């Protein structure tokens, strides 16, 4: 795994250096004073770094008229913006007093937690949607997008931990402390993942049960029953995830003491 | 006015002048709202979507009342999307 080191004391956030945008490629620069091109440049900057546009996967293509219309109606709801602003203010205040890496670690952990929360919500909705329907496809696509983002956030968190290990490479006690922290965070997410999976399986069992007396839904019931046969036990599911974490923990410790 | 502050962005390593900051904050707010709306739409079934469409010309209070009554996870959705977007922002801080 590559180690990307940004010494805390030389990071622009600490030294007060001006505009890192000036050091980037011209097409990624935020051109001061040119409002019209700023949005475009920000989008370009996001896409330049590997498809991480904040709107990625949020295309409205394929959306039906009712959805577009609902989107327009919701766009006029002032209260939504007010609530979002309140939440942003809370986060900004909560991060005061943390150093650069702590702040990034907190944000990535929160992001991962929230992506799981979104995925859980979508999975619960998906179970009750009719396969093949427009709603089913919409939810499925949103879930796929969320799972893709979850993969990326794990990479982002790994990078932050890489920096922490690199910064403390000669301090065994600190390496152990960081590895334990990383393991705790991973375990926390595994527990949550197990809970979500449990809930998902219960919903599917429930749905399959309800379809038993409805011959018109035989195909769906058979599909669900087939899926149920392929499930690992919850213990095995958890064990496999924990084994990955343990392996990583040992590798981190080995790396620190090598 | 955006709840995002210039100081907060600087603390993530994003240094912007006033003009760029204003545009960036605006872009952030728009993106956040779009994501929240997308999530709300994912929450609604076809019947609820049709009801919402009917509220096109209703006043703000009536609309907000409907949203609160029909989107049970509204608060969670807003919190989720705020954290996800701030996380996206932090990840890309070095490139902005």
mmCIF file of C-alpha atoms in Angstrom:
data_model
loop_
_atom_site.group_PDB
_atom_site.id
_atom_site.type_symbol
_atom_site.label_atom_id
_atom_site.label_comp_id
_atom_site.label_asym_id
_atom_site.label_seq_id
_atom_site.Cartn_x
_atom_site.Cartn_y
_atom_site.Cartn_z
ATOM 1 C CA UNK A 1 0.000 0.000 0.000
ATOM 2 C CA UNK A 2 1.409 3.368 -0.905
ATOM 3 C CA UNK A 3 2.234 5.756 1.888
ATOM 4 C CA UNK A 4 1.413 9.345 1.196
ATOM 5 C CA UNK A 5 3.009 11.613 3.756
ATOM 6 C CA UNK A 6 1.908 15.144 4.410
ATOM 7 C CA UNK A 7 3.854 16.452 7.374
ATOM 8 C CA UNK A 8 1.454 18.373 9.555
ATOM 9 C CA UNK A 9 3.691 21.383 9.972
ATOM 10 C CA UNK A 10 4.195 21.920 6.260
ATOM 11 C CA UNK A 11 0.594 21.450 5.219
ATOM 12 C CA UNK A 12 -0.961 24.611 3.754
ATOM 13 C CA UNK A 13 -3.657 24.501 6.421
ATOM 14 C CA UNK A 14 -1.002 24.923 9.102
ATOM 15 C CA UNK A 15 1.453 27.259 7.414
ATOM 16 C CA UNK A 16 -1.123 29.620 5.991
ATOM 17 C CA UNK A 17 0.289 29.208 2.486
ATOM 18 C CA UNK A 18 -1.851 30.745 -0.182
ATOM 19 C CA UNK A 19 -4.065 29.034 -2.697
ATOM 20 C CA UNK A 20 -2.993 25.471 -3.377
ATOM 21 C CA UNK A 21 -5.084 25.873 -6.513
ATOM 22 C CA UNK A 22 -2.218 27.943 -7.942
ATOM 23 C CA UNK A 23 0.043 24.903 -7.915
ATOM 24 C CA UNK A 24 -2.345 22.714 -9.820
ATOM 25 C CA UNK A 25 -2.670 22.228 -13.546
ATOM 26 C CA UNK A 26 -4.183 25.277 -15.297
ATOM 27 C CA UNK A 27 -7.381 23.467 -16.160
ATOM 28 C CA UNK A 28 -7.921 22.670 -12.464
ATOM 29 C CA UNK A 29 -7.343 26.191 -11.183
ATOM 30 C CA UNK A 30 -10.118 28.237 -9.678
ATOM 31 C CA UNK A 31 -9.796 31.421 -11.702
ATOM 32 C CA UNK A 32 -10.201 34.295 -9.333
ATOM 33 C CA UNK A 33 -12.843 36.776 -10.287
ATOM 34 C CA UNK A 34 -14.342 34.759 -13.084
ATOM 35 C CA UNK A 35 -17.616 33.623 -11.557
ATOM 36 C CA UNK A 36 -18.916 32.142 -14.741
ATOM 37 C CA UNK A 37 -16.175 29.542 -14.995
ATOM 38 C CA UNK A 38 -15.761 28.676 -11.330
ATOM 39 C CA UNK A 39 -18.480 26.045 -11.146
ATOM 40 C CA UNK A 40 -17.222 24.464 -14.321
ATOM 41 C CA UNK A 41 -13.672 24.442 -12.992
ATOM 42 C CA UNK A 42 -14.698 22.895 -9.694
ATOM 43 C CA UNK A 43 -16.526 20.148 -11.544
ATOM 44 C CA UNK A 44 -13.479 19.644 -13.747
ATOM 45 C CA UNK A 45 -11.233 19.532 -10.709
ATOM 46 C CA UNK A 46 -13.402 16.864 -9.136
ATOM 47 C CA UNK A 47 -13.498 14.773 -12.289
ATOM 48 C CA UNK A 48 -9.740 15.208 -12.887
ATOM 49 C CA UNK A 49 -8.970 13.360 -9.693
ATOM 50 C CA UNK A 50 -10.677 10.188 -10.687
ATOM 51 C CA UNK A 51 -14.387 10.575 -11.089
ATOM 52 C CA UNK A 52 -15.066 12.065 -7.715
ATOM 53 C CA UNK A 53 -17.445 14.729 -8.894
ATOM 54 C CA UNK A 54 -19.875 15.398 -6.025
ATOM 55 C CA UNK A 55 -22.664 14.934 -8.538
ATOM 56 C CA UNK A 56 -21.237 11.622 -9.654
ATOM 57 C CA UNK A 57 -24.036 9.163 -10.296
ATOM 58 C CA UNK A 58 -26.634 11.782 -9.535
ATOM 59 C CA UNK A 59 -27.645 12.165 -13.147
ATOM 60 C CA UNK A 60 -31.305 12.783 -13.687
ATOM 61 C CA UNK A 61 -31.344 10.823 -16.910
ATOM 62 C CA UNK A 62 -33.969 8.152 -16.950
ATOM 63 C CA UNK A 63 -36.030 10.016 -14.388
ATOM 64 C CA UNK A 64 -39.718 10.032 -15.197
ATOM 65 C CA UNK A 65 -41.909 13.092 -15.369
ATOM 66 C CA UNK A 66 -43.418 12.666 -11.874
ATOM 67 C CA UNK A 67 -39.970 12.430 -10.324
ATOM 68 C CA UNK A 68 -38.707 15.495 -12.176
ATOM 69 C CA UNK A 69 -41.775 17.349 -11.086
ATOM 70 C CA UNK A 70 -41.360 16.232 -7.459
ATOM 71 C CA UNK A 71 -37.723 17.319 -7.627
ATOM 72 C CA UNK A 72 -38.815 20.746 -8.802
ATOM 73 C CA UNK A 73 -41.403 21.067 -6.023
ATOM 74 C CA UNK A 74 -38.881 20.029 -3.356
ATOM 75 C CA UNK A 75 -36.369 22.474 -4.826
ATOM 76 C CA UNK A 76 -38.676 25.265 -3.718
ATOM 77 C CA UNK A 77 -38.736 24.125 -0.093
ATOM 78 C CA UNK A 78 -36.838 26.766 1.843
ATOM 79 C CA UNK A 79 -36.891 24.702 5.046
ATOM 80 C CA UNK A 80 -34.771 21.945 3.519
ATOM 81 C CA UNK A 81 -31.907 24.369 2.959
ATOM 82 C CA UNK A 82 -32.323 25.774 6.476
ATOM 83 C CA UNK A 83 -32.104 22.322 8.052
ATOM 84 C CA UNK A 84 -29.087 21.417 5.932
ATOM 85 C CA UNK A 85 -27.370 24.687 6.951
ATOM 86 C CA UNK A 86 -27.969 23.918 10.624
ATOM 87 C CA UNK A 87 -26.375 20.500 10.233
ATOM 88 C CA UNK A 88 -23.365 21.920 8.399
ATOM 89 C CA UNK A 89 -22.869 24.540 11.149
ATOM 90 C CA UNK A 90 -22.993 21.806 13.796
ATOM 91 C CA UNK A 91 -20.296 19.800 11.982
ATOM 92 C CA UNK A 92 -18.083 22.844 11.476
ATOM 93 C CA UNK A 93 -18.280 23.687 15.187
ATOM 94 C CA UNK A 94 -17.691 20.072 16.262
ATOM 95 C CA UNK A 95 -14.443 19.954 14.294
ATOM 96 C CA UNK A 96 -12.978 23.035 15.940
ATOM 97 C CA UNK A 97 -9.911 22.249 17.981
ATOM 98 C CA UNK A 98 -8.979 19.103 16.066
ATOM 99 C CA UNK A 99 -5.717 18.980 14.132
ATOM 100 C CA UNK A 100 -5.592 18.466 10.378
ATOM 101 C CA UNK A 101 -5.379 14.669 10.375
ATOM 102 C CA UNK A 102 -7.902 14.231 13.197
ATOM 103 C CA UNK A 103 -10.324 16.411 11.268
ATOM 104 C CA UNK A 104 -9.889 14.359 8.101
ATOM 105 C CA UNK A 105 -10.161 11.079 10.017
ATOM 106 C CA UNK A 106 -13.375 12.249 11.714
ATOM 107 C CA UNK A 107 -14.881 13.353 8.409
ATOM 108 C CA UNK A 108 -14.057 10.087 6.650
ATOM 109 C CA UNK A 109 -15.409 8.007 9.531
ATOM 110 C CA UNK A 110 -18.631 10.027 9.565
ATOM 111 C CA UNK A 111 -18.859 9.707 5.784
ATOM 112 C CA UNK A 112 -18.525 5.940 5.965
ATOM 113 C CA UNK A 113 -21.115 5.685 8.723
ATOM 114 C CA UNK A 114 -23.542 7.823 6.749
ATOM 115 C CA UNK A 115 -23.022 5.906 3.527
ATOM 116 C CA UNK A 116 -23.901 2.746 5.434
ATOM 117 C CA UNK A 117 -26.946 4.464 6.839
ATOM 118 C CA UNK A 118 -28.031 5.461 3.314
ATOM 119 C CA UNK A 119 -27.349 1.937 2.006
ATOM 120 C CA UNK A 120 -29.401 0.431 4.845
ATOM 121 C CA UNK A 121 -32.327 2.706 4.061
ATOM 122 C CA UNK A 122 -32.174 1.840 0.361
ATOM 123 C CA UNK A 123 -31.973 -1.883 1.068
ATOM 124 C CA UNK A 124 -35.034 -1.729 3.293
ATOM 125 C CA UNK A 125 -36.962 0.081 0.537
ATOM 126 C CA UNK A 126 -35.673 -2.271 -2.134
ATOM 127 C CA UNK A 127 -37.061 -5.337 -0.392
ATOM 128 C CA UNK A 128 -40.577 -3.967 -0.749
ATOM 129 C CA UNK A 129 -40.194 -2.723 -4.322
ATOM 130 C CA UNK A 130 -41.444 -4.834 -7.192
ATOM 131 C CA UNK A 131 -38.476 -6.213 -9.178
ATOM 132 C CA UNK A 132 -38.381 -4.748 -12.663
ATOM 133 C CA UNK A 133 -40.474 -1.722 -11.715
ATOM 134 C CA UNK A 134 -39.168 1.790 -12.272
ATOM 135 C CA UNK A 135 -38.949 2.296 -8.512
ATOM 136 C CA UNK A 136 -36.959 -0.919 -8.084
ATOM 137 C CA UNK A 137 -34.484 0.151 -10.770
ATOM 138 C CA UNK A 138 -34.167 3.624 -9.243
ATOM 139 C CA UNK A 139 -33.450 2.208 -5.763
ATOM 140 C CA UNK A 140 -31.079 -0.416 -7.113
ATOM 141 C CA UNK A 141 -29.115 2.195 -9.017
ATOM 142 C CA UNK A 142 -28.929 4.430 -5.911
ATOM 143 C CA UNK A 143 -27.713 1.461 -3.861
ATOM 144 C CA UNK A 144 -25.038 0.553 -6.409
ATOM 145 C CA UNK A 145 -23.852 4.177 -6.391
ATOM 146 C CA UNK A 146 -23.712 4.194 -2.587
ATOM 147 C CA UNK A 147 -21.788 0.908 -2.441
ATOM 148 C CA UNK A 148 -19.296 2.296 -4.949
ATOM 149 C CA UNK A 149 -18.812 5.376 -2.752
ATOM 150 C CA UNK A 150 -18.373 3.130 0.306
ATOM 151 C CA UNK A 151 -15.477 1.402 -1.432
ATOM 152 C CA UNK A 152 -13.876 4.749 -2.113
ATOM 153 C CA UNK A 153 -14.280 6.045 1.406
ATOM 154 C CA UNK A 154 -12.493 3.007 2.810
ATOM 155 C CA UNK A 155 -9.571 3.873 0.548
ATOM 156 C CA UNK A 156 -9.666 7.484 1.754
ATOM 157 C CA UNK A 157 -9.629 6.344 5.390
ATOM 158 C CA UNK A 158 -6.769 3.957 4.673
ATOM 159 C CA UNK A 159 -4.775 6.861 3.261
ATOM 160 C CA UNK A 160 -5.312 8.908 6.406
ATOM 161 C CA UNK A 161 -4.159 6.009 8.551
ATOM 162 C CA UNK A 162 -1.178 5.527 6.221
ATOM 163 C CA UNK A 163 -0.179 9.110 6.981
ATOM 164 C CA UNK A 164 -0.556 8.533 10.709
ATOM 165 C CA UNK A 165 1.627 5.405 10.573
ATOM 166 C CA UNK A 166 4.227 7.171 8.445
ATOM 167 C CA UNK A 167 4.369 10.099 10.828
ATOM 168 C CA UNK A 168 4.984 7.775 13.777
ATOM 169 C CA UNK A 169 7.090 5.173 11.994
ATOM 170 C CA UNK A 170 9.745 5.096 14.734
ATOM 171 C CA UNK A 171 7.406 5.018 17.704
ATOM 172 C CA UNK A 172 6.250 1.436 18.370
ATOM 173 C CA UNK A 173 3.894 2.352 21.182
ATOM 174 C CA UNK A 174 2.180 4.972 19.056
ATOM 175 C CA UNK A 175 1.942 2.569 16.085
ATOM 176 C CA UNK A 176 0.178 0.050 18.321
ATOM 177 C CA UNK A 177 -2.168 2.748 19.578
ATOM 178 C CA UNK A 178 -3.039 3.812 16.009
ATOM 179 C CA UNK A 179 -3.528 0.178 14.910
ATOM 180 C CA UNK A 180 -5.872 -0.428 17.842
ATOM 181 C CA UNK A 181 -7.834 2.672 16.950
ATOM 182 C CA UNK A 182 -8.060 1.582 13.315
ATOM 183 C CA UNK A 183 -9.236 -1.864 14.428
ATOM 184 C CA UNK A 184 -11.876 -0.374 16.744
ATOM 185 C CA UNK A 185 -13.273 1.727 13.901
ATOM 186 C CA UNK A 186 -13.348 -1.287 11.572
ATOM 187 C CA UNK A 187 -15.076 -3.431 14.197
ATOM 188 C CA UNK A 188 -17.613 -0.715 14.756
ATOM 189 C CA UNK A 189 -18.486 -0.724 11.053
ATOM 190 C CA UNK A 190 -18.587 -4.507 10.924
ATOM 191 C CA UNK A 191 -21.058 -4.632 13.801
ATOM 192 C CA UNK A 192 -23.212 -2.168 11.986
ATOM 193 C CA UNK A 193 -22.900 -4.075 8.724
ATOM 194 C CA UNK A 194 -23.953 -7.281 10.490
ATOM 195 C CA UNK A 195 -26.994 -5.553 11.997
ATOM 196 C CA UNK A 196 -28.003 -4.162 8.598
ATOM 197 C CA UNK A 197 -27.538 -7.576 6.958
ATOM 198 C CA UNK A 198 -29.595 -9.240 9.678
ATOM 199 C CA UNK A 199 -32.394 -6.759 9.172
ATOM 200 C CA UNK A 200 -32.224 -7.181 5.402
ATOM 201 C CA UNK A 201 -32.459 -10.966 5.691
ATOM 202 C CA UNK A 202 -35.401 -10.723 8.067
ATOM 203 C CA UNK A 203 -37.225 -8.450 5.627
ATOM 204 C CA UNK A 204 -36.573 -10.837 2.740
ATOM 205 C CA UNK A 205 -37.773 -13.839 4.782
ATOM 206 C CA UNK A 206 -40.847 -11.887 5.735
ATOM 207 C CA UNK A 207 -41.536 -10.883 2.142
ATOM 208 C CA UNK A 208 -41.048 -14.461 0.877
ATOM 209 C CA UNK A 209 -43.449 -15.676 3.582
ATOM 210 C CA UNK A 210 -46.090 -13.168 2.601
ATOM 211 C CA UNK A 211 -45.848 -14.247 -1.043
ATOM 212 C CA UNK A 212 -46.466 -17.927 -0.286
ATOM 213 C CA UNK A 213 -50.201 -17.701 -0.814
ATOM 214 C CA UNK A 214 -49.967 -15.500 -3.873
ATOM 215 C CA UNK A 215 -49.353 -17.613 -6.987
ATOM 216 C CA UNK A 216 -49.131 -14.492 -9.151
ATOM 217 C CA UNK A 217 -45.854 -13.669 -7.360
ATOM 218 C CA UNK A 218 -44.388 -17.153 -7.622
ATOM 219 C CA UNK A 219 -41.352 -16.048 -9.657
ATOM 220 C CA UNK A 220 -40.417 -13.408 -7.113
ATOM 221 C CA UNK A 221 -40.898 -15.819 -4.205
ATOM 222 C CA UNK A 222 -38.664 -18.395 -5.882
ATOM 223 C CA UNK A 223 -36.021 -15.772 -6.502
ATOM 224 C CA UNK A 224 -36.099 -14.730 -2.833
ATOM 225 C CA UNK A 225 -35.983 -18.343 -1.651
ATOM 226 C CA UNK A 226 -33.010 -19.028 -3.876
ATOM 227 C CA UNK A 227 -31.270 -15.972 -2.434
ATOM 228 C CA UNK A 228 -31.995 -17.207 1.094
ATOM 229 C CA UNK A 229 -30.346 -20.547 0.338
ATOM 230 C CA UNK A 230 -27.126 -18.761 -0.590
ATOM 231 C CA UNK A 231 -26.833 -16.749 2.623
ATOM 232 C CA UNK A 232 -23.951 -17.556 4.940
ATOM 233 C CA UNK A 233 -24.848 -17.821 8.619
ATOM 234 C CA UNK A 234 -24.582 -14.528 10.491
ATOM 235 C CA UNK A 235 -21.709 -15.942 12.556
ATOM 236 C CA UNK A 236 -19.788 -16.889 9.427
ATOM 237 C CA UNK A 237 -20.550 -13.537 7.835
ATOM 238 C CA UNK A 238 -19.194 -11.707 10.882
ATOM 239 C CA UNK A 239 -16.231 -14.062 11.266
ATOM 240 C CA UNK A 240 -15.071 -13.506 7.698
ATOM 241 C CA UNK A 241 -15.214 -9.739 8.066
ATOM 242 C CA UNK A 242 -13.402 -9.822 11.407
ATOM 243 C CA UNK A 243 -10.668 -12.053 9.954
ATOM 244 C CA UNK A 244 -9.879 -9.381 7.371
ATOM 245 C CA UNK A 245 -9.611 -6.746 10.105
ATOM 246 C CA UNK A 246 -7.343 -8.941 12.222
ATOM 247 C CA UNK A 247 -5.082 -9.639 9.263
ATOM 248 C CA UNK A 248 -4.788 -5.938 8.565
ATOM 249 C CA UNK A 249 -4.109 -5.179 12.250
ATOM 250 C CA UNK A 250 -1.244 -7.674 12.302
ATOM 251 C CA UNK A 251 0.174 -6.257 9.094
ATOM 252 C CA UNK A 252 0.020 -2.735 10.529
ATOM 253 C CA UNK A 253 1.830 -3.798 13.705
ATOM 254 C CA UNK A 254 4.413 -5.678 11.660
ATOM 255 C CA UNK A 255 4.953 -2.632 9.539
ATOM 256 C CA UNK A 256 5.376 -0.469 12.618
ATOM 257 C CA UNK A 257 7.907 -2.719 14.274
ATOM 258 C CA UNK A 258 9.856 -3.726 11.166
ATOM 259 C CA UNK B 1 -25.874 32.422 3.140
ATOM 260 C CA UNK B 2 -23.953 29.154 3.299
ATOM 261 C CA UNK B 3 -23.107 27.578 6.646
ATOM 262 C CA UNK B 4 -19.728 26.618 5.234
ATOM 263 C CA UNK B 5 -17.004 29.016 6.382
ATOM 264 C CA UNK B 6 -13.775 30.094 4.746
ATOM 265 C CA UNK B 7 -11.911 29.213 7.943
ATOM 266 C CA UNK B 8 -13.324 25.702 7.935
ATOM 267 C CA UNK B 9 -12.228 25.159 4.324
ATOM 268 C CA UNK B 10 -8.770 26.524 5.182
ATOM 269 C CA UNK B 11 -8.556 24.051 8.063
ATOM 270 C CA UNK B 12 -9.076 21.259 5.506
ATOM 271 C CA UNK B 13 -6.336 22.703 3.303
ATOM 272 C CA UNK B 14 -8.575 24.586 0.860
ATOM 273 C CA UNK B 15 -7.492 28.207 0.534
ATOM 274 C CA UNK B 16 -9.826 30.400 -1.504
ATOM 275 C CA UNK B 17 -10.172 34.138 -1.996
ATOM 276 C CA UNK B 18 -13.538 35.769 -1.282
ATOM 277 C CA UNK B 19 -14.881 35.486 -4.818
ATOM 278 C CA UNK B 20 -13.904 31.868 -5.211
ATOM 279 C CA UNK B 21 -15.218 31.064 -1.757
ATOM 280 C CA UNK B 22 -18.633 32.559 -2.528
ATOM 281 C CA UNK B 23 -18.900 30.477 -5.691
ATOM 282 C CA UNK B 24 -17.620 27.369 -3.933
ATOM 283 C CA UNK B 25 -20.069 27.739 -1.043
ATOM 284 C CA UNK B 26 -22.907 28.220 -3.493
ATOM 285 C CA UNK B 27 -21.846 25.105 -5.382
ATOM 286 C CA UNK B 28 -21.657 23.169 -2.099
ATOM 287 C CA UNK B 29 -25.166 24.264 -1.054
ATOM 288 C CA UNK B 30 -26.649 23.394 -4.433
ATOM 289 C CA UNK B 31 -24.993 19.983 -4.474
ATOM 290 C CA UNK B 32 -26.128 19.242 -0.929
ATOM 291 C CA UNK B 33 -29.706 20.204 -1.656
ATOM 292 C CA UNK B 34 -29.754 18.151 -4.846
ATOM 293 C CA UNK B 35 -28.502 15.107 -2.968
ATOM 294 C CA UNK B 36 -31.051 15.513 -0.185
ATOM 295 C CA UNK B 37 -33.825 15.839 -2.744
ATOM 296 C CA UNK B 38 -32.572 12.715 -4.566
ATOM 297 C CA UNK B 39 -32.705 10.773 -1.306
ATOM 298 C CA UNK B 40 -36.188 12.044 -0.521
ATOM 299 C CA UNK B 41 -37.383 10.962 -3.961
ATOM 300 C CA UNK B 42 -35.850 7.521 -3.344
ATOM 301 C CA UNK B 43 -37.901 7.342 -0.146
ATOM 302 C CA UNK B 44 -41.233 8.070 -1.801
ATOM 303 C CA UNK B 45 -43.422 5.543 -3.555
ATOM 304 C CA UNK B 46 -45.270 6.326 -6.779
ATOM 305 C CA UNK B 47 -48.405 7.429 -4.979
ATOM 306 C CA UNK B 48 -46.502 9.852 -2.750
ATOM 307 C CA UNK B 49 -44.620 11.232 -5.742
ATOM 308 C CA UNK B 50 -47.923 11.918 -7.458
ATOM 309 C CA UNK B 51 -49.236 13.639 -4.314
ATOM 310 C CA UNK B 52 -46.136 15.797 -4.172
ATOM 311 C CA UNK B 53 -46.597 16.792 -7.773
ATOM 312 C CA UNK B 54 -50.094 17.995 -6.892
ATOM 313 C CA UNK B 55 -48.594 20.344 -4.315
ATOM 314 C CA UNK B 56 -46.812 22.312 -7.014
ATOM 315 C CA UNK B 57 -48.804 25.469 -6.417
ATOM 316 C CA UNK B 58 -49.358 25.158 -2.693
ATOM 317 C CA UNK B 59 -47.792 27.497 -0.171
ATOM 318 C CA UNK B 60 -44.500 26.752 1.570
ATOM 319 C CA UNK B 61 -46.048 25.771 4.906
ATOM 320 C CA UNK B 62 -48.388 23.245 3.361
ATOM 321 C CA UNK B 63 -45.558 21.730 1.345
ATOM 322 C CA UNK B 64 -43.233 21.514 4.341
ATOM 323 C CA UNK B 65 -45.989 19.947 6.412
ATOM 324 C CA UNK B 66 -46.449 17.291 3.719
ATOM 325 C CA UNK B 67 -42.709 16.601 3.536
ATOM 326 C CA UNK B 68 -42.466 16.163 7.306
ATOM 327 C CA UNK B 69 -45.474 13.854 7.391
ATOM 328 C CA UNK B 70 -44.369 11.699 4.454
ATOM 329 C CA UNK B 71 -40.595 11.525 4.684
ATOM 330 C CA UNK B 72 -40.154 9.736 7.983
ATOM 331 C CA UNK B 73 -36.351 9.607 7.761
ATOM 332 C CA UNK B 74 -36.004 13.251 6.779
ATOM 333 C CA UNK B 75 -33.708 14.216 9.617
ATOM 334 C CA UNK B 76 -31.488 11.180 9.032
ATOM 335 C CA UNK B 77 -31.366 11.901 5.303
ATOM 336 C CA UNK B 78 -30.190 15.465 5.879
ATOM 337 C CA UNK B 79 -27.552 14.368 8.396
ATOM 338 C CA UNK B 80 -26.368 11.578 6.090
ATOM 339 C CA UNK B 81 -25.951 13.834 3.093
ATOM 340 C CA UNK B 82 -24.183 16.584 5.061
ATOM 341 C CA UNK B 83 -21.601 14.116 6.385
ATOM 342 C CA UNK B 84 -21.170 12.389 3.038
ATOM 343 C CA UNK B 85 -20.602 15.654 1.184
ATOM 344 C CA UNK B 86 -18.216 17.020 3.829
ATOM 345 C CA UNK B 87 -16.317 13.734 3.587
ATOM 346 C CA UNK B 88 -16.150 14.047 -0.208
ATOM 347 C CA UNK B 89 -14.893 17.587 0.207
ATOM 348 C CA UNK B 90 -12.200 16.582 2.699
ATOM 349 C CA UNK B 91 -11.020 13.728 0.506
ATOM 350 C CA UNK B 92 -10.592 16.070 -2.441
ATOM 351 C CA UNK B 93 -9.227 19.013 -0.449
ATOM 352 C CA UNK B 94 -5.720 18.689 -1.831
ATOM 353 C CA UNK B 95 -7.013 18.958 -5.380
ATOM 354 C CA UNK B 96 -9.310 21.977 -5.111
#
